[in-house]
Coordinates of C-alpha atoms and ligand atoms in Angstrom, one line a residue:
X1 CA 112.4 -78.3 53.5
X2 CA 112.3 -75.1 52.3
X3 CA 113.9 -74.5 48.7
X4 CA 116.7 -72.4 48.9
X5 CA 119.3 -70.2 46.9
X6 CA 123.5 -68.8 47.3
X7 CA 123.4 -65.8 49.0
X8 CA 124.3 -63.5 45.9
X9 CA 121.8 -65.6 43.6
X10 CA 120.9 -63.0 40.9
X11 CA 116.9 -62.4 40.9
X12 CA 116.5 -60.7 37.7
X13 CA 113.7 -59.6 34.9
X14 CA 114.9 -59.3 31.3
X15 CA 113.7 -57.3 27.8
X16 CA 114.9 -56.0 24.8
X17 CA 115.4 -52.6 23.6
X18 CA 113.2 -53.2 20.2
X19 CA 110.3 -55.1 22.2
X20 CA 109.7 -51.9 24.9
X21 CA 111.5 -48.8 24.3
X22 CA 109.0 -46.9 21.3
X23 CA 110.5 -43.9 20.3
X24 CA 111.5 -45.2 17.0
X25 CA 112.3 -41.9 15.3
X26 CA 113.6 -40.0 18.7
X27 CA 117.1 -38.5 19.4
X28 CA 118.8 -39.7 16.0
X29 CA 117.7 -43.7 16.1
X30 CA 118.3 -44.9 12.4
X31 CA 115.7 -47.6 11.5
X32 CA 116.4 -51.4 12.5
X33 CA 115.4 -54.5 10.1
X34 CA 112.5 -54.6 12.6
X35 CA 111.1 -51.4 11.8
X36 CA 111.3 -52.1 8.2
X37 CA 109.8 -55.7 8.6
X38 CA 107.0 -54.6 11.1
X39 CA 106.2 -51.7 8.8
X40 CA 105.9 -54.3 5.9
X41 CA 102.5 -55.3 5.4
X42 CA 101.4 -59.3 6.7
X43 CA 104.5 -59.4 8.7
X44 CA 103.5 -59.2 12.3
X45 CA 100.3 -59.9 13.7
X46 CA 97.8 -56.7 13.1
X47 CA 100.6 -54.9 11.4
X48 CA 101.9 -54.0 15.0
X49 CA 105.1 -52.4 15.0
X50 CA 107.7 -51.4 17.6
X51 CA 107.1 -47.6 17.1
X52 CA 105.8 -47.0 20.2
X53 CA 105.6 -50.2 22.3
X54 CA 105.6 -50.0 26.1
X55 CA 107.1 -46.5 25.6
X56 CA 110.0 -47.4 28.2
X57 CA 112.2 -45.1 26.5
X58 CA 110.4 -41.8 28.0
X59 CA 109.5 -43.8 30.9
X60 CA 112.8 -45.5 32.2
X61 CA 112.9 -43.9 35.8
X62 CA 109.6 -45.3 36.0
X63 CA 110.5 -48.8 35.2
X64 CA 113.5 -49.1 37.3
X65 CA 111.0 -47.9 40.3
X66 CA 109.0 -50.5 40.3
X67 CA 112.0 -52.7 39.5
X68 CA 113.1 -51.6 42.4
X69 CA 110.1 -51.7 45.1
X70 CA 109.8 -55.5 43.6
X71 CA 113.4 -56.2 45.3
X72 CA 114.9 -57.9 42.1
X73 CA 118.7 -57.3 42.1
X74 CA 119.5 -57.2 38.5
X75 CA 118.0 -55.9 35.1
X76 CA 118.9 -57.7 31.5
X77 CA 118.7 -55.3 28.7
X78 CA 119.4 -54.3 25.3
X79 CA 121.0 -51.6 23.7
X80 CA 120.1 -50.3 20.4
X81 CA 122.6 -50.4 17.8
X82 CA 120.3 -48.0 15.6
X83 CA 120.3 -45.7 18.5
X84 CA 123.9 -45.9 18.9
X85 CA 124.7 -46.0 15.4
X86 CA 122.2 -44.9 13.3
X87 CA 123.8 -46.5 9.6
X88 CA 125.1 -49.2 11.8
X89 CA 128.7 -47.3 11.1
X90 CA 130.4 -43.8 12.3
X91 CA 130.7 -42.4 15.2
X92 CA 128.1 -43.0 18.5
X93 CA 125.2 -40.7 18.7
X94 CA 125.8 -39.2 22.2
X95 CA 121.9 -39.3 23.2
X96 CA 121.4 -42.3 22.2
X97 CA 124.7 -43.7 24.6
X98 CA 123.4 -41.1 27.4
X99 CA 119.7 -43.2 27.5
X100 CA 122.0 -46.5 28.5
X101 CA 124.5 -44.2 30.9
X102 CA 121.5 -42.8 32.6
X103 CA 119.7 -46.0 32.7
X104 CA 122.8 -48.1 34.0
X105 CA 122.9 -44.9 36.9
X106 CA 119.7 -45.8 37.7
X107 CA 120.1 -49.3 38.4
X108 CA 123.1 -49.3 40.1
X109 CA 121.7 -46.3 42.4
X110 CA 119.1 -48.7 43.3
X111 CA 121.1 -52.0 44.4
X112 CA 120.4 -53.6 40.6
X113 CA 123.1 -55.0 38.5
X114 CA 122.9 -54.0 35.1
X115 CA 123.1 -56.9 32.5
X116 CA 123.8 -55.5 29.2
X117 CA 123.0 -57.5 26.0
X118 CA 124.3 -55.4 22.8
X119 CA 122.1 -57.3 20.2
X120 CA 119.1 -58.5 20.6
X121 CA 117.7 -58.2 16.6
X122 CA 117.7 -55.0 15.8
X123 CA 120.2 -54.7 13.3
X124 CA 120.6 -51.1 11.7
X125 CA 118.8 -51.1 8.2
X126 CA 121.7 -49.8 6.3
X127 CA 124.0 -52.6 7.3
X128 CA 120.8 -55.3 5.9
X129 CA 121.3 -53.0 2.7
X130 CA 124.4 -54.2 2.3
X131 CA 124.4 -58.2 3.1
X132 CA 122.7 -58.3 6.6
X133 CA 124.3 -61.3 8.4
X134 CA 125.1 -63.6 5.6
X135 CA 127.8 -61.2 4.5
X136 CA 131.1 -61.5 6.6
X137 CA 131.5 -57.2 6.8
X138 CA 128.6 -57.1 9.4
X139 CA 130.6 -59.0 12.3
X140 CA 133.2 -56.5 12.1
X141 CA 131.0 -53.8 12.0
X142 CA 129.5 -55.5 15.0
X143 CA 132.9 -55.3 16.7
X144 CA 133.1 -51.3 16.3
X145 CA 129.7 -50.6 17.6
X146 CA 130.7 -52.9 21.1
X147 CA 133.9 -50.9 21.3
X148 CA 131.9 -47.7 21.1
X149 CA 129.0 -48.8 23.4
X150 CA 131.8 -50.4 25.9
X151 CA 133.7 -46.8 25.9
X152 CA 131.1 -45.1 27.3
X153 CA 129.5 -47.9 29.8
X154 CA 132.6 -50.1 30.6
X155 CA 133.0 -48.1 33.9
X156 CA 129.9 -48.7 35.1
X157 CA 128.8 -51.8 33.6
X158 CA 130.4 -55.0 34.2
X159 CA 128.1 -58.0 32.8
X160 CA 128.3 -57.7 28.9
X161 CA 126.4 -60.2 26.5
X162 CA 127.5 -59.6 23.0
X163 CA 124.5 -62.0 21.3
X164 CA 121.0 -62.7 22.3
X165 CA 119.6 -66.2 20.8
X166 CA 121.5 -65.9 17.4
X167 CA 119.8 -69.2 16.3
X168 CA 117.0 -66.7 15.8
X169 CA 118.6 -64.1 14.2
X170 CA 120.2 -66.6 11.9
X171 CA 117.4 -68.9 10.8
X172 CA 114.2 -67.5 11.7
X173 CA 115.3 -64.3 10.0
X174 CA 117.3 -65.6 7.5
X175 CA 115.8 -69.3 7.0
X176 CA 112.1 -69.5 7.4
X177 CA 111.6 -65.8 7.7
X178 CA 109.5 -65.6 9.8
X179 CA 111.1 -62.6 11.7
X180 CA 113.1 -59.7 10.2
X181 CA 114.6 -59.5 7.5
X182 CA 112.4 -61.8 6.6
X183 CA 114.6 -63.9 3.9
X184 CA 114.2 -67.3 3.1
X185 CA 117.5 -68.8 2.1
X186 CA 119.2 -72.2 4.0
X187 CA 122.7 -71.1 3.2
X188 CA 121.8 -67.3 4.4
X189 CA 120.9 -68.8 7.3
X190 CA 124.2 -70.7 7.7
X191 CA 126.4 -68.2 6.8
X192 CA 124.5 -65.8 8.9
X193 CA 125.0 -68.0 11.7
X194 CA 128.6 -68.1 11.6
X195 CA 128.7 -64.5 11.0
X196 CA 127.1 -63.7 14.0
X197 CA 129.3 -66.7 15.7
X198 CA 132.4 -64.5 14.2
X199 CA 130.7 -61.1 15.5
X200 CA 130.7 -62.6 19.1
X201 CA 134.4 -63.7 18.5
X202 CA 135.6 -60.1 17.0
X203 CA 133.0 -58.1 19.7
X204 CA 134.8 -60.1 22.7
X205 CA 138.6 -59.0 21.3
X206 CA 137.0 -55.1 21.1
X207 CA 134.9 -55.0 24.6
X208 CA 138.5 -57.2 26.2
X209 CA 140.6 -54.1 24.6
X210 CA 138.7 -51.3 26.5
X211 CA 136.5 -53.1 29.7
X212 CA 138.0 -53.7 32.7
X213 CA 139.5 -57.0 33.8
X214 CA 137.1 -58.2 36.0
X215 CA 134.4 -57.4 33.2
X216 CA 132.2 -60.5 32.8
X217 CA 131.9 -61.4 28.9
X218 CA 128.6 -63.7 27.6
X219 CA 126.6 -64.6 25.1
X220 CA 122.4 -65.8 25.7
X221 CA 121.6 -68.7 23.6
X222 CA 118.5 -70.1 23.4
X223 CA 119.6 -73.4 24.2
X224 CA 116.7 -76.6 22.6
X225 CA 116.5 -79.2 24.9
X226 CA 115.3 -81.7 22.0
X227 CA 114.1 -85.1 22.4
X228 CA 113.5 -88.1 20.3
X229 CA 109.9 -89.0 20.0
X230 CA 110.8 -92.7 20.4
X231 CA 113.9 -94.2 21.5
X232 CA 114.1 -95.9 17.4
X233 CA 117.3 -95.4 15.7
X234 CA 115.9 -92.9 13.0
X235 CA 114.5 -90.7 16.1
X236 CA 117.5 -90.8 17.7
X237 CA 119.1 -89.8 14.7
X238 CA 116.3 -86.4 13.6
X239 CA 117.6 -85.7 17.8
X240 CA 121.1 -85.4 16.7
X241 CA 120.5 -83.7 13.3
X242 CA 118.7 -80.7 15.3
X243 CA 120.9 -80.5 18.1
X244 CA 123.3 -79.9 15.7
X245 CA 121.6 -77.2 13.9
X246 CA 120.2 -75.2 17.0
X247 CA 122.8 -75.8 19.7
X248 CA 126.1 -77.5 18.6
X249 CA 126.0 -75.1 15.4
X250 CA 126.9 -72.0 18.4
X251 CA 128.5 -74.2 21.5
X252 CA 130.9 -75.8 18.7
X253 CA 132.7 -73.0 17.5
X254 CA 132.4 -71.0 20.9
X255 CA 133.4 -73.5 23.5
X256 CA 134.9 -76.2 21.6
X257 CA 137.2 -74.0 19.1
X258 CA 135.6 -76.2 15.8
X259 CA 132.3 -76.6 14.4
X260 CA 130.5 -80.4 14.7
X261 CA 131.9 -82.4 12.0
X262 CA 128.1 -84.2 11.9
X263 CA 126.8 -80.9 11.3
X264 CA 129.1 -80.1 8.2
X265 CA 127.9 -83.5 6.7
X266 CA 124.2 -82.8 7.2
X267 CA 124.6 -79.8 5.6
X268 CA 127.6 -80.8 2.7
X269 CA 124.3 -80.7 0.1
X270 CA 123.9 -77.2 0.7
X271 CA 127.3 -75.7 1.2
X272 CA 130.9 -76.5 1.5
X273 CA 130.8 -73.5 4.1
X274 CA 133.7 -71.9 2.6
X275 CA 132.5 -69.0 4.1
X276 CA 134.6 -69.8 7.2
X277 CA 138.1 -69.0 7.0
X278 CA 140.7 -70.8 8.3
X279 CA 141.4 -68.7 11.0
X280 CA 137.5 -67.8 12.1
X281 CA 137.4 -70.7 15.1
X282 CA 140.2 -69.0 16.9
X283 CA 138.8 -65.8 16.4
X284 CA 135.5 -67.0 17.4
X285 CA 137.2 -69.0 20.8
X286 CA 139.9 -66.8 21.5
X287 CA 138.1 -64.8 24.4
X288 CA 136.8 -67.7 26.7
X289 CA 133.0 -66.8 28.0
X290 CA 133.2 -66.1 31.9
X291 CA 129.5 -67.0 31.6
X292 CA 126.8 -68.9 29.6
X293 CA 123.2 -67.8 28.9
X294 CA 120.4 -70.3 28.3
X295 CA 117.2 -69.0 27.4
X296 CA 114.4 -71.9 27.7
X297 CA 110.9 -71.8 27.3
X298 CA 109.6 -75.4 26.0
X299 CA 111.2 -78.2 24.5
X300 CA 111.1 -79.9 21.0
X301 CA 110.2 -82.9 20.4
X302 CA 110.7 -84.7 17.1
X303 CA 110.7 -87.7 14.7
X304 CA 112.2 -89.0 11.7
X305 CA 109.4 -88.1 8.6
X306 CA 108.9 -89.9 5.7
X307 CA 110.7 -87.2 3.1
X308 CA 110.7 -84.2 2.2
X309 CA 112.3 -81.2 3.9
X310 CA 111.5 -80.2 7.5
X311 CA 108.0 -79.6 8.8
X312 CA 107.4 -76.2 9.6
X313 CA 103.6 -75.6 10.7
X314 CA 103.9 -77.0 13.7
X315 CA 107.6 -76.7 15.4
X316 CA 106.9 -74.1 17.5
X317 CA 108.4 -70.7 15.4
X318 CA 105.4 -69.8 12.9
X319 CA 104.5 -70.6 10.1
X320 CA 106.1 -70.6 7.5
X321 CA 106.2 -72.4 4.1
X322 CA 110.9 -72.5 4.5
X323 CA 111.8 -74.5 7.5
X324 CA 114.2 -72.5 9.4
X325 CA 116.5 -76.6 9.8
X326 CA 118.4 -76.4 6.7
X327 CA 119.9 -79.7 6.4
X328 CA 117.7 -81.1 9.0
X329 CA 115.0 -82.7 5.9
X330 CA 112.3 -85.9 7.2
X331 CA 112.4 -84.2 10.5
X332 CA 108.9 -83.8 12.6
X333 CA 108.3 -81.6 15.3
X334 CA 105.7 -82.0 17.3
X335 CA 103.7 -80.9 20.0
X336 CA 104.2 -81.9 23.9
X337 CA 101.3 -83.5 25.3
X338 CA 99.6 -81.4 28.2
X339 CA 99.8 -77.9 28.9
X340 CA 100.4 -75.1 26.6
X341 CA 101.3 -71.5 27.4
X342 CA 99.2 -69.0 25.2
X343 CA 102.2 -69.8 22.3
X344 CA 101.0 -72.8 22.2
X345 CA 104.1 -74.0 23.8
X346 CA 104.0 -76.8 26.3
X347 CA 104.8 -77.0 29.8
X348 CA 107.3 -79.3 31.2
X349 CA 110.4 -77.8 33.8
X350 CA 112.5 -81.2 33.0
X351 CA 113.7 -79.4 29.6
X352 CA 115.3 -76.7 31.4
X353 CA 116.9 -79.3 34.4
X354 CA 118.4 -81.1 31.4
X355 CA 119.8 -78.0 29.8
X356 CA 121.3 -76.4 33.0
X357 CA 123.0 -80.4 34.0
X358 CA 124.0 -80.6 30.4
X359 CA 126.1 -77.5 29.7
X360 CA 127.5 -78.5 33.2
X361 CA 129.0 -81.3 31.9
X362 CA 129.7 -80.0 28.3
X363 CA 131.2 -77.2 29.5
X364 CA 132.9 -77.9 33.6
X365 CA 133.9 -74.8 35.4
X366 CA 131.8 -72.4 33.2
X367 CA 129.3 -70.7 35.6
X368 CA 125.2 -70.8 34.1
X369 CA 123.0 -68.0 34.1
X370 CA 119.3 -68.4 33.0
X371 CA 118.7 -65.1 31.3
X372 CA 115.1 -66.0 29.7
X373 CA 112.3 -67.9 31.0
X374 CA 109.0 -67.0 31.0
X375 CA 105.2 -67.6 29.6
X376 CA 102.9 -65.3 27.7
X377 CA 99.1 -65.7 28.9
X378 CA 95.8 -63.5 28.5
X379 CA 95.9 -61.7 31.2
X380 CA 93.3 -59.0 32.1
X381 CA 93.0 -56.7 35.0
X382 CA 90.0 -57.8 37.1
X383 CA 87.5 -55.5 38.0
X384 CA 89.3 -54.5 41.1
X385 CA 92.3 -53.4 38.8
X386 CA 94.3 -57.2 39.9
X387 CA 96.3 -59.4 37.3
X388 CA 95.7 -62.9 38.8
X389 CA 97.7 -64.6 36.4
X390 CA 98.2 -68.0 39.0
X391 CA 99.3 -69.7 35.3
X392 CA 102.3 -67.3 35.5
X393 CA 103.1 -68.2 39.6
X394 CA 102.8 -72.0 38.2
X395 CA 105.2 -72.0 35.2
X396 CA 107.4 -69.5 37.2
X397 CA 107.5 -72.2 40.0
X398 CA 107.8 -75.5 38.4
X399 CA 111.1 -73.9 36.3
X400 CA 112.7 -72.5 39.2
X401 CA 112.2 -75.2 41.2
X402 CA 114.1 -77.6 38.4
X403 CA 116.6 -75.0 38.3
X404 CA 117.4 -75.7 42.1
X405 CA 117.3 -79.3 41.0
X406 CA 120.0 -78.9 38.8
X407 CA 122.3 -76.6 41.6
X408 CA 122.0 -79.7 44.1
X409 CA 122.6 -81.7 40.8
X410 CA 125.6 -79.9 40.5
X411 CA 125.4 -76.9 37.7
X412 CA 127.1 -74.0 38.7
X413 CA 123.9 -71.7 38.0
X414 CA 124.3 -67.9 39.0
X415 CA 121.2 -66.2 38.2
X416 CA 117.7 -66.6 36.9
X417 CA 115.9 -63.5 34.9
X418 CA 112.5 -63.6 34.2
X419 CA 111.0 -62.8 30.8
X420 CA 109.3 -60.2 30.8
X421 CA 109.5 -57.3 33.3
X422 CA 107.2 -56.0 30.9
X423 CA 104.3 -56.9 28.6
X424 CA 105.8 -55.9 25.0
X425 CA 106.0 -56.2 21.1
X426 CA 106.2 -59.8 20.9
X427 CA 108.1 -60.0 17.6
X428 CA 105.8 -61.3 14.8
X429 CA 102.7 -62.0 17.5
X430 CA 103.1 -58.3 18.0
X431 CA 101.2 -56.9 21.1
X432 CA 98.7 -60.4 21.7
X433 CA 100.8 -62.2 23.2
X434 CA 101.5 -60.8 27.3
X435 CA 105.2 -62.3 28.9
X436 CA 105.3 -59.8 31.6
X437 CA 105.2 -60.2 35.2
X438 CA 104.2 -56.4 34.7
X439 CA 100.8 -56.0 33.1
X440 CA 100.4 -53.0 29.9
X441 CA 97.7 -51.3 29.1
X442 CA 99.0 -50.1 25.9
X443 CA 96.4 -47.2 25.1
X444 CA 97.3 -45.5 28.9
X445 CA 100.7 -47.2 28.8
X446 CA 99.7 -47.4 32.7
X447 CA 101.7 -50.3 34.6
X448 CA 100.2 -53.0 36.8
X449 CA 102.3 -55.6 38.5
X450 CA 100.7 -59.1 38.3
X451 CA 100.2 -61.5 41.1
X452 CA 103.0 -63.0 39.6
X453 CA 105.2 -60.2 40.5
X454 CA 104.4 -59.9 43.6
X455 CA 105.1 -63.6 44.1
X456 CA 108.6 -63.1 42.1
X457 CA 109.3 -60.1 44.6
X458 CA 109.0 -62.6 47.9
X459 CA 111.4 -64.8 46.0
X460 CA 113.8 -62.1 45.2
X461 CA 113.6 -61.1 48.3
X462 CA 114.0 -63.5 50.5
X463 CA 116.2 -66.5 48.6
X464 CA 113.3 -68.9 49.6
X465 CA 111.1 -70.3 46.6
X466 CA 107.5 -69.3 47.6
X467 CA 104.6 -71.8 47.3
X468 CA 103.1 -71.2 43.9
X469 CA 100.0 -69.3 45.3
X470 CA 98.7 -66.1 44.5
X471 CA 100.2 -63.7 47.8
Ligands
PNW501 C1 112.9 -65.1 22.9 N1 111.0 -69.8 19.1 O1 112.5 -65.3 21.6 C2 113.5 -63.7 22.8 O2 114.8 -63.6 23.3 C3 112.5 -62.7 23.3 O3 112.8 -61.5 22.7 C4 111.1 -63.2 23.2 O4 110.2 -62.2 23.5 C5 110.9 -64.4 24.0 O5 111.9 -65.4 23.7 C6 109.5 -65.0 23.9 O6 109.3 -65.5 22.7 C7 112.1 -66.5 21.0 O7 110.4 -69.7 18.0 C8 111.4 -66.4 19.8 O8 111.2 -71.0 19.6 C9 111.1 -67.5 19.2 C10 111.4 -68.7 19.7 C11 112.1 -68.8 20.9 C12 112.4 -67.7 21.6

C-alpha cells in the first residue's frame, strides 16, 4: 500500500535568517546577541560566525530557484529583527522590510507558501543591553517590531509564527549558556521564558490588530518527547519534572491559560515567579493559535540521579558546566541506544509519533504542523560532484513515515518542513555540522542538491512517500 498524504499537505524546507543570510553589516542591520556571541572568543566551534554564512541574503532569487525546480510548496523563514530594527526600537529600516517583501514575491510567484517566523534568536544587541529576555520591556518591544514587520507583509503573507523554540532562547541562552547571550542564571532562564511566553501573547494582539482575518497565527516549539529510563517511581517522576520545564512551561500558559502548578513547586526554591503579573496568562492566551509547531529531532531519555543539580555533559545541548533544567536537580540524561546523527543525537521516529498523537489529544481541534525535522551528517561531494547522503533519505523516511502514522492515528497534521534547505551556521557547532538537503561549499558558496533532495522533490511532488533509496 502505498503511503499517502491530503491533497494540500504542505511539503516544505525551513531556515533561519541568522543561520544563512551573511551580510551582517549590509543595508542598516544592527548587530544581534549572535553576532556579539559568535564574535566572542570560545563561543562557537572555530570562532565561526554568521557574518557571512550561506550568503542567502545576495543570493535569494537563487534559493527560491532551486526551491522551486525541487517542487516543495512552502518555505519557513525568518526575519531579522536587527535588520528591521536595528536598536531593536524606532522605526523599520525600509531595505531591510524590502529583502522579506521581495523574498515573499518570490515565493508566491513560484506556487510556494511563505511561512514567516519573526524570531528565531537573533535578538537586536541593544535590547540584551538593557535586560535581554529576563527583563519584562523586551516582549513589548517584541510586540512593536511584529506590528511593523506585519504592516509591510500582512498582504502577502498569511502564515505568521511569532516564536521559534523559545525553550532555547530561554535556557540555553539564558541557563546553561551555551548559545547567545551566553548567561548562566536559573531564574534568567525562567523569567526569560515567560517573557518570551508574554512576547508571543502581546505579538499575537499586534499582528491580530493589522493582519487579515484569515491570517494563520503560530508559534514552533521544540516539543521533548521525554521518557523515563525505567518504568520506577523516581524515573517516572525526573519524566514529569522535565516535561515540565521544556514543554508544559510553554503549552501551559499558551493553551491552557495558567502555568503547571507542578512546575511552580519544582521551581518554589528558586523563585516565587513574581515576575508574572496577574493579568500575563490572559495576555499570553488571549489570541488562540490557529496552528501548533513541533520541532523534533531526538528524544531524551532520563533518570532520577543520586544529587546534585542536573547533568549537563551529556543531555544533548553542549556542554556546559549550568544545566539549562533549573529546578529539574538528580536528573540524568542519557543517550539512546543505536544510531546517532553527526550531533550525536539518536535515531528513533517513535518520539515524533508520540508528539504529533499527544498534542492531538492535549490540544483537540488544533491543526499540527512539523516545522523542523531533520539530521546533520558529513556529507561530501563525490568525485562526480554527488551528495549521497542515503543517512539523510533514511532519517527523512522513517520520521515521515511516523508522521503518517500519527494522521491515520488521528492528529490533524498539516505540513512537514524539512530542516535544512540549506547547509548553514549551526549555532555554537558553527559550520561542521551539515542539516541541509542542499549541500554548501562555503569557500565558492556554490549549491549542490543532495540525493536527499532529490528524494524529498518526488515526495513533494507527488504526495506518495518514496522508498528510502537514493533516486
Ligand atoms: C533547532 N538541542 O535548534 C533550531 O530551530 C535550528 O535553528 C537548528 O539549526 C536545528 O534545530 C538543529 O539543531 C536546536 O540542544 C538547537 O536539543 C539545540 C537543540 C535542539 C534544537
Amino acid at each position: 500500500m502505498p503511503v499517502s498524504f491530503p491533497p494540500g499537505f504542505l511539503w516544505g524546507t525551513a531556515t533561519a535568517a541568522y543561520q544563512i543570510e551573511g551580510a551582517a553589516q549590509e543595508d542598516g542591520r544592527g548587530p544581534s546577541i549572535w553576532d556579539t556571541f559568535s564574535h566572542t572568543p570560545g563561543r562557537t566551534r572555530g570562532g565561526d560566525t554568521g557574518d557571512v554564512a550561506a550568503d542567502h541574503y545576495h543570493r535569494a532569487p537563487d534559493d527560491v530557484r532551486t526551491m522551486a525546480e525541487l517542487g516543495v510548496n512552502a518555505y519557513r523563514f525568518s526575519v531579522s529583527w536587527p535588520r528591521v530594527q536595528p536598536t531593536g526600537r524606532g522605526p523599520a529600516v525600509q531595505k531591510g522590510l524590502d529583502f522579506y517583501r521581495a523574498l515573499a514575491d518570490d515565493l508566491l510567484d513560484r506556487g510556494i507558501t511563505p511561512v514567516l517566523t519573526l524570531y528565531h534568536w537573533d535578538l537586536p544587541q541593544a535590547l540584551e543591553d538593557e535586560g535581554g529576555w529576563p527583563a519584562r520591556d523586551t516582549a513589548q518591544r517584541f510586540a512593536d517590531y511584529a506590528g511593523l514587520v506585519a504592516d509591510a507583509l500582512g498582504d502577502r503573507v498569511e502564515r505568521w509564527t511569532t516564536l521559534n523554540e523559545p525553550w532555547c532562547s530561554a535556557f540555553l541562552g539564558y541557563g546553561s549558556g551555551v548559545h547567545a547571550p551566553g548567561r548562566t542564571d536559573p531564574v534568567d532562564a525562567l523569567r526569560a521564558a515567560h517573557h518570551l511566553n508574554l512576547a508571543h501573547g502581546l505579538a499575537a494582539h499586534a499582528l491580530r490588530a493589522v493582519l487579515p482575518g484569515h491570517a494563520q497565527l503560530s508559534i514552533s516549539l521544540n516539543t521533548c518527547a521525554v521518557r523515563a529510563r525505567t518504568d520506577r517511581d523516581a524515573d517516572r517522576d525526573a519524566r514529569r519534572r522535565v516535561d515540565a520545564l521544556a514543554n508544559r512551561v510553554f503549552t501551559g500558559p499558551l493553551l491552557h491559560g495558567a502555568y503547571p502548578e507542578d512546575l511552580l513547586d519544582d521551581t518554589a526554591h528558586l523563585t516565587d515567579w513574581s515576575f508574572v503579573h496577574a493579568d500575563d496568562p490572559a495576555t499570553i492566551a488571549r489570541h488562540p493559535l490557529d496552528s501548533l509547531g513541533v520541532n523534533y529531532y531526538a528524544p531524551t531519555v532520563v533518570s532520577a540521579a543520586a544529587g546534585g543539580p542536573a547533568s549537563t555533559a551529556d543531555d544533548g545541548h553542549g556542554a556546559s558546566a549550568h544545566s539549562p533544567w533549573p529546578g529539574a536537580d538528580r536528573v540524568s540524561f542519557h543517550q539512546q541506544p543505536g544510531e546517532r546523527t553527526d550531533m550525536g543525537w539518536g535515531v528513533d521516529p517513535t518520539g515524533l509519533y508520540d508528539l504529533l498523537t499527544h498534542y492531538a489529544r492535549e490540544a483537540p481541534g488544533l491543526p499540527l504542523f512539523v516545522t523542523e525535522n531533520g539530521a546533520a551528517y558529513p556529507d561530501r561531494p563525490a568525485a562526480d560532484g554527488t551528495v549521497h547522503d542515503v543517512r539523510r533519505i533514511r532519517y527523512l523516511h522513517g520520521h515521515i513515515a511516523a508522521l503518517h502514522r500519527a494522521l491515520a492515528d488521528g492528529a490533524d497534521v498539516r505540513g512537514y518542513f524539512v530542516w535544512s534547505l540549506l547547509d548553514n551556521f549551526e549555532w555554537s557547532y558553527g559550520y561542521a555540522k551539515r542539516f541541509g538537503i542542499v549541500h554548501v561549499d562555503y569557500a565558492t558558496q556554490t549549491r549542490t542538491p543532495k540525493a536527499s533532495a532529490r528524494w524529498y522533490a518526488r515526495l513533494a511532488r507527488t504526495g506518495v512517500l518514496p522508498d528510502p533509496v537514493v533516486p
